[in-house]
XYZ file of C-alpha atoms in Angstrom:
365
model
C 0.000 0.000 0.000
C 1.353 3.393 -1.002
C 0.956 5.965 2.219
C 0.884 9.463 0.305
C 2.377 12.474 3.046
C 1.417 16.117 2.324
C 4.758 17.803 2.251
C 4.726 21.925 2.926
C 6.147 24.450 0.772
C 9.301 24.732 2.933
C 11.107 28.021 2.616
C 13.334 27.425 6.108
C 16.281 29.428 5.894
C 17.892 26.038 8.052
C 17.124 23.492 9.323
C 15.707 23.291 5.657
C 14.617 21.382 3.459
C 15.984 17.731 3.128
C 15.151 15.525 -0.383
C 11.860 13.839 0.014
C 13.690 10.443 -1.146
C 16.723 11.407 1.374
C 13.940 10.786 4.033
C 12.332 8.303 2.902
C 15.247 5.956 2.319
C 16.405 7.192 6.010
C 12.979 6.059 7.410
C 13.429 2.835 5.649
C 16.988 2.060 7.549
C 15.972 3.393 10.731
C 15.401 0.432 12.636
C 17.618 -2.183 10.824
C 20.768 -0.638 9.114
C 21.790 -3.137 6.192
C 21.137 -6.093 8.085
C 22.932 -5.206 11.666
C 19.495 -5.413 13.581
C 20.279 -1.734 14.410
C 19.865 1.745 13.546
C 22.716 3.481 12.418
C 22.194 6.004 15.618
C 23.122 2.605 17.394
C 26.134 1.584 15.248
C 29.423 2.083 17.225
C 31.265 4.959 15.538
C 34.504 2.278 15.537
C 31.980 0.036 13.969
C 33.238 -1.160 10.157
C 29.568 -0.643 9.092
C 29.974 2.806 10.308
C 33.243 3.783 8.872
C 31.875 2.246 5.636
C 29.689 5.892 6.160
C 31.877 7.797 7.193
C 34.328 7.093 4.333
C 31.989 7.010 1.673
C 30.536 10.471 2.620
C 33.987 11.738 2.008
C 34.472 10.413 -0.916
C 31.647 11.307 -2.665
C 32.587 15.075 -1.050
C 35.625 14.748 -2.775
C 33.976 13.540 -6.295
C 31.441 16.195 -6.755
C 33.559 18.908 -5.942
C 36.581 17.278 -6.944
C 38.959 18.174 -4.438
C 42.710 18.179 -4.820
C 44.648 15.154 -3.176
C 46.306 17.982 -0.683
C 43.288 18.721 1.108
C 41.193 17.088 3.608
C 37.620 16.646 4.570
C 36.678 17.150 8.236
C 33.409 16.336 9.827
C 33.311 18.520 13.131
C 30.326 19.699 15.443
C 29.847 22.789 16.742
C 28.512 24.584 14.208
C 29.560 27.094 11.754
C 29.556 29.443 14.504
C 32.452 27.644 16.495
C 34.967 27.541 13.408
C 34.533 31.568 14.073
C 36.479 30.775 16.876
C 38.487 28.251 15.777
C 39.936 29.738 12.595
C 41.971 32.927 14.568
C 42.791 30.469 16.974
C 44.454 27.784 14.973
C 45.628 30.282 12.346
C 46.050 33.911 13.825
C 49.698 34.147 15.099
C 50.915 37.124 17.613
C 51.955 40.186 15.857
C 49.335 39.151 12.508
C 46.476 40.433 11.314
C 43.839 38.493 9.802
C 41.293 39.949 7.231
C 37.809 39.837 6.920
C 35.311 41.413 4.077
C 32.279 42.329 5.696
C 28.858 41.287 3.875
C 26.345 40.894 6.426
C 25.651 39.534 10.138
C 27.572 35.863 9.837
C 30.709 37.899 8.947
C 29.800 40.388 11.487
C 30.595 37.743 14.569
C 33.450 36.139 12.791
C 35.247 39.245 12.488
C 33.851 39.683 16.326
C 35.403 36.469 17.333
C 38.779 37.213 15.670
C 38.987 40.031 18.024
C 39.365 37.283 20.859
C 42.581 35.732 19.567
C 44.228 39.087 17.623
C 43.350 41.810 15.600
C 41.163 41.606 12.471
C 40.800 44.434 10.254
C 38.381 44.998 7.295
C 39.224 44.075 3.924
C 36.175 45.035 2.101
C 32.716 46.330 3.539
C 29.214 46.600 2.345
C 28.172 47.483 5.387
C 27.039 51.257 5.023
C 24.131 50.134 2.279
C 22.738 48.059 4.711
C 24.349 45.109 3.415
C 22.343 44.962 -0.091
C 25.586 44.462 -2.214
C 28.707 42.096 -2.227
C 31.384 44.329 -2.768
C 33.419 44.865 -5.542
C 36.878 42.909 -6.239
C 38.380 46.281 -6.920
C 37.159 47.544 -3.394
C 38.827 44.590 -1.219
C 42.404 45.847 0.075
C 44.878 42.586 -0.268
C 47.368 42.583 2.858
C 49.619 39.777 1.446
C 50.842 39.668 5.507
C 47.798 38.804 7.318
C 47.235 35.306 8.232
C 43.994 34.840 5.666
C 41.446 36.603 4.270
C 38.020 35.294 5.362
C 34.847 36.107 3.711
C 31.039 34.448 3.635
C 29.954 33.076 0.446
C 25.991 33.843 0.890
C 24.512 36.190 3.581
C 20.722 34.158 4.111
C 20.240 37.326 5.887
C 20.204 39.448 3.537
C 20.141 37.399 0.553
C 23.467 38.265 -1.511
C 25.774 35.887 -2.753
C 29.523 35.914 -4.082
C 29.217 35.609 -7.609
C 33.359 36.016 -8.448
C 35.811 35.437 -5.287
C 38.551 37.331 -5.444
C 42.082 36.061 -6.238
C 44.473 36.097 -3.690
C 48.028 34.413 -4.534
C 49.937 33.548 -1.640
C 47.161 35.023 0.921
C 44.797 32.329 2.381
C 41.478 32.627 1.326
C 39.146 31.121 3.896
C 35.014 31.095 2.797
C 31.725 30.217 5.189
C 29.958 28.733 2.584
C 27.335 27.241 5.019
C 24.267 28.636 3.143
C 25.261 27.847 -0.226
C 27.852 24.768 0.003
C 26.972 22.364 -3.129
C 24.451 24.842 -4.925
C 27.124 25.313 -7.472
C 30.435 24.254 -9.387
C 33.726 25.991 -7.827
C 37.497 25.756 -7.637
C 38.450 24.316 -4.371
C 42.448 25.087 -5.373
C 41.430 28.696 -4.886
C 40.604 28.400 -1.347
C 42.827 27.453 1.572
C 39.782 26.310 3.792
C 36.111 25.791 2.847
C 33.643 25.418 5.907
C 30.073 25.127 6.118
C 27.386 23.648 8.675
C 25.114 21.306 7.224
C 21.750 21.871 7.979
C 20.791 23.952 4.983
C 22.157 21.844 1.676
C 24.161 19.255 2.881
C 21.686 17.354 5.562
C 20.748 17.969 8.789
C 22.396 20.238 11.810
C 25.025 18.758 14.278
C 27.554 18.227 11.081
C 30.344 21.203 10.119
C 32.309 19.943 6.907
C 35.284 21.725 6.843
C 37.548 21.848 3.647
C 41.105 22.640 4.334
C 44.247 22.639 2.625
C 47.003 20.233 3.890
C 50.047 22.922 4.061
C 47.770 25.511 5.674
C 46.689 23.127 8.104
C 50.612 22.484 8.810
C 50.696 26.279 10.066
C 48.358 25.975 12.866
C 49.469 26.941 16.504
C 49.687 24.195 18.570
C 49.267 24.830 22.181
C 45.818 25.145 21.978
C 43.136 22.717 23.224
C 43.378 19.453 21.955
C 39.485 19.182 20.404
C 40.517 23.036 18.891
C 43.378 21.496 16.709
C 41.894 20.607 13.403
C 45.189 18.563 13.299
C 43.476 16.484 15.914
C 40.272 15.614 13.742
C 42.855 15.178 10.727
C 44.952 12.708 12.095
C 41.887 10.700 13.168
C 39.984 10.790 10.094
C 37.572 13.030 12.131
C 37.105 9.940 14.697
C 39.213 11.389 17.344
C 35.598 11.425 19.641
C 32.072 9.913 18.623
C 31.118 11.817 16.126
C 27.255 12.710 14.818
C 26.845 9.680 13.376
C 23.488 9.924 12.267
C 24.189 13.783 10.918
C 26.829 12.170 8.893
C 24.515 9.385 7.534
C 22.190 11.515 6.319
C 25.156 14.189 4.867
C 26.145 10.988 2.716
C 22.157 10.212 1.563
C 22.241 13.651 0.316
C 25.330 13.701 -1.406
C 24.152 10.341 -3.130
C 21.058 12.325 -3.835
C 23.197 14.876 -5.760
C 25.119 12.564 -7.462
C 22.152 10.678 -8.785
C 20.550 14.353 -9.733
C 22.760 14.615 -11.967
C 25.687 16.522 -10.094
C 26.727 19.995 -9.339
C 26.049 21.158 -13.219
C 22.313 19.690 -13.151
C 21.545 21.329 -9.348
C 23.324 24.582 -10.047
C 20.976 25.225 -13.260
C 17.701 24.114 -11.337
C 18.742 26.281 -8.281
C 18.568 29.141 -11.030
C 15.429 28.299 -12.659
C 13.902 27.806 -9.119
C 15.270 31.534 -8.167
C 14.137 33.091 -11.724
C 10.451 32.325 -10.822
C 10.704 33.794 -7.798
C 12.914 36.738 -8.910
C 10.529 37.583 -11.916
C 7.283 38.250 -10.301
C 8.993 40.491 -7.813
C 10.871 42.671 -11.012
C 7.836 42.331 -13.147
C 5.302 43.755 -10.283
C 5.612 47.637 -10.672
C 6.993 47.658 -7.174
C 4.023 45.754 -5.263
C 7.248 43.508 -4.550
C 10.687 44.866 -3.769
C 14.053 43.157 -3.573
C 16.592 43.671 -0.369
C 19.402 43.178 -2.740
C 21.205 44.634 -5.533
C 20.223 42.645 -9.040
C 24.664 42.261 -9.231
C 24.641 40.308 -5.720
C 21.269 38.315 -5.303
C 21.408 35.232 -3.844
C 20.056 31.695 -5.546
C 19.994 30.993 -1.969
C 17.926 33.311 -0.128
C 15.281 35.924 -1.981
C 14.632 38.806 0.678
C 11.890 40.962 -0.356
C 9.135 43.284 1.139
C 5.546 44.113 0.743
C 3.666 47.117 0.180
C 3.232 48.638 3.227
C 3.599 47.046 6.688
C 0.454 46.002 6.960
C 0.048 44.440 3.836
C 3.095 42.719 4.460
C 1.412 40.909 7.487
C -1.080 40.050 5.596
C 0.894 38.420 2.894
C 2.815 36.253 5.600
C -0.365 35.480 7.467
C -1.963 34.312 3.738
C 0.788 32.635 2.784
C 0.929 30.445 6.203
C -2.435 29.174 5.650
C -1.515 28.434 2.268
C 0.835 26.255 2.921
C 3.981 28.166 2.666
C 6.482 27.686 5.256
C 9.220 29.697 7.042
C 8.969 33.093 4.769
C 9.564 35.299 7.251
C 12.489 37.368 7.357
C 15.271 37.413 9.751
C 14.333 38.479 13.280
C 17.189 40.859 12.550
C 15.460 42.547 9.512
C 12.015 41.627 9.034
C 10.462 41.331 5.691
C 10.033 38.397 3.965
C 12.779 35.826 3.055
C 12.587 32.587 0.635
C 15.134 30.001 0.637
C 15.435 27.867 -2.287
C 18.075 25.527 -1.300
C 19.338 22.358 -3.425
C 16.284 19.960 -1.821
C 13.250 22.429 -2.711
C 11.715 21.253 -5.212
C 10.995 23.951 -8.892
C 7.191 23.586 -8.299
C 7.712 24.728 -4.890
C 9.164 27.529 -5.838
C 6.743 27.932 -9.355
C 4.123 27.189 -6.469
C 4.787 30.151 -4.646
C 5.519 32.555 -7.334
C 1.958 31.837 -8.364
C 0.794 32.312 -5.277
C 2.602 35.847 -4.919
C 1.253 37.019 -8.458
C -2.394 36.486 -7.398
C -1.609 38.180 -3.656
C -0.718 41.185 -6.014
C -3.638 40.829 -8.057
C -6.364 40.461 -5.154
C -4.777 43.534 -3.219
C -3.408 46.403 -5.626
């Protein structure tokens, strides 16, 4: 007997949404994983069955963004948030300076962090337009002596995205890519350290894949704590302490998932025919819609836009919500209204709620 599930139009900035066959697969192994008479949550993480996993994840990591030999793949905890910490700590020597480009609140309490360990200074800002634009290569001021240059790939905040990195030689580049890891094709060799939490394209929270170049990793300080030292999670293939075992399960579904999608080529032109619907009604409405960012930085990842008027705004949320639609509401932070389209939403989703937001515009003009 089929058992049909009504799924919502999920527009969660993160925990988002997951592939529907991700889940269903997952629900499937739950209680018996390949034949152990266990889930994998029970599997010991020294377990062959789990390192089967564990090692497969990273491959297939390695295959669809084809990372260089000279890097390797880390599965941490601690979110995003704690490699803001770990980063200056591991790399930030006395007497450097580390830089950071400013884009929106993410880099915000990096560069905040930094300040904890040494002294960051801003590369690049966007700051004083309220954080609608990435800026420009020209603007970013190189200091080939710092320890890195750090910068976020996609603000979900305020929904602009990196659309050229800039090319720094000898200089570390170091991205948070946590909102728009796998959306897209990129060069790993230009980048001396990748991270990026999970829980909004890769699977769900409690998983940080970090990215990191083998001779950078060679620079870190050492006398810092022993769970700090990404040497430590290097050495032990990441198994120095139990790690999320079931986060990491479900990272290697979804990178299956992508693989069998057709890889990064075949999800980085749906993610822009999934943003296109969205992005058209809101240029072609005669300013009943209106973007956050500039048209040179939006995001594929997050579309911020307001409503009319305030209350009209409310009213659009409130609509939506019975509709169906789920998690459009801005950032606490900012307010508005906020769609994320990441890799596992689905185009008639998306074509689903551009519909919906050309008839809002037609019952209330």
């Amino acid at each position: 007997m089929t058992v049909t599930t009504k799924r919502a139009f999920n527009f969660n900035a993160g925990p988002s949404a997951l592939p529907l066959e991700v889940l269903q697969k997952a629900q499937a192994e739950l209680v018996d994983f390949k034949g152990t008479g266990m889930s994998v949550m029970e599997l010991s993480h020294r377990s062959a069955e789990f390192e089967g996993v564990h090692n497969e994840a990273i491959a297939n990591l390695r295959e669809l963004y084809d990372i260089p030999e000279n890097y390797e793949v880390l599965f941490l905890q601690g979110g995003a948030s704690l490699q803001f910490s770990m980063i200056p700590m591991n790399f930030l020597k006395e007497g450097q300076q580390a830089s950071y480009i400013q884009t929106g609140a993410w880099s915000e309490k990096a560069f905040a962090e930094a300040k904890l360990f040494g002294t960051p200074v801003e590369a690049a800002s966007s700051k004083s337009n309220n954080y609608k634009n990435i800026p420009a290569l020209s603007e970013i001021q190189i200091d080939e002596e710092a320890a890195y240059l750090h910068l976020t790939s996609n603000n979900t905040i305020f929904g602009t995205q990196w659309k050229t990195f800039p090319t720094t030689g000898d200089l570390p580049l170091i991205a948070d890519m946590s909102s728009d890891i796998l959306s897209k094709k990129i060069d790993v060799s230009n980048f001396a350290m990748i991270y990026a939490g999970a829980q909004k394209n890769l699977g769900p929270s409690g998983v940080t894949v970090v990215i990191i170049r083998k001779e950078f990793l060679e620079k870190a300080n050492s006398n810092i704590p022993t769970m700090l030292k990404y040497a430590t999670h290097s050495k032990n293939n990441s198994l120095y302490n139990t790690p999320p075992t079931f986060g990491i399960y479900m990272l290697g579904e979804v990178l299956k998932w992508v693989k069998a999608e057709g890889g990064l080529e075949a999800i980085e032109q749906r993610n822009k025919e999934k943003a296109k619907y969205i992005y058209d009604v809101i240029d072609n409405s005669n300013g009943f819609y209106y973007g956050h960012a500039t048209e040179d930085s939006r995001s594929l990842m997050n579309i911020t836009f307001r409503v009319g008027d305030e209350e009209l705004e409310k009213k659009f949320l409130a609509e939506a919500k019975t509709a169906g639609f789920v998690g459009l509401n801005g950032h606490r932070s900012v307010g508005g209204c906020r769609a994320s389209t990441y890799n596992a939403v689905p185009l008639e989703t998306c074509k689903a709620l551009a519909d919906f937001m050309v008839k809002f515009q037609q019952d209330n003009q």
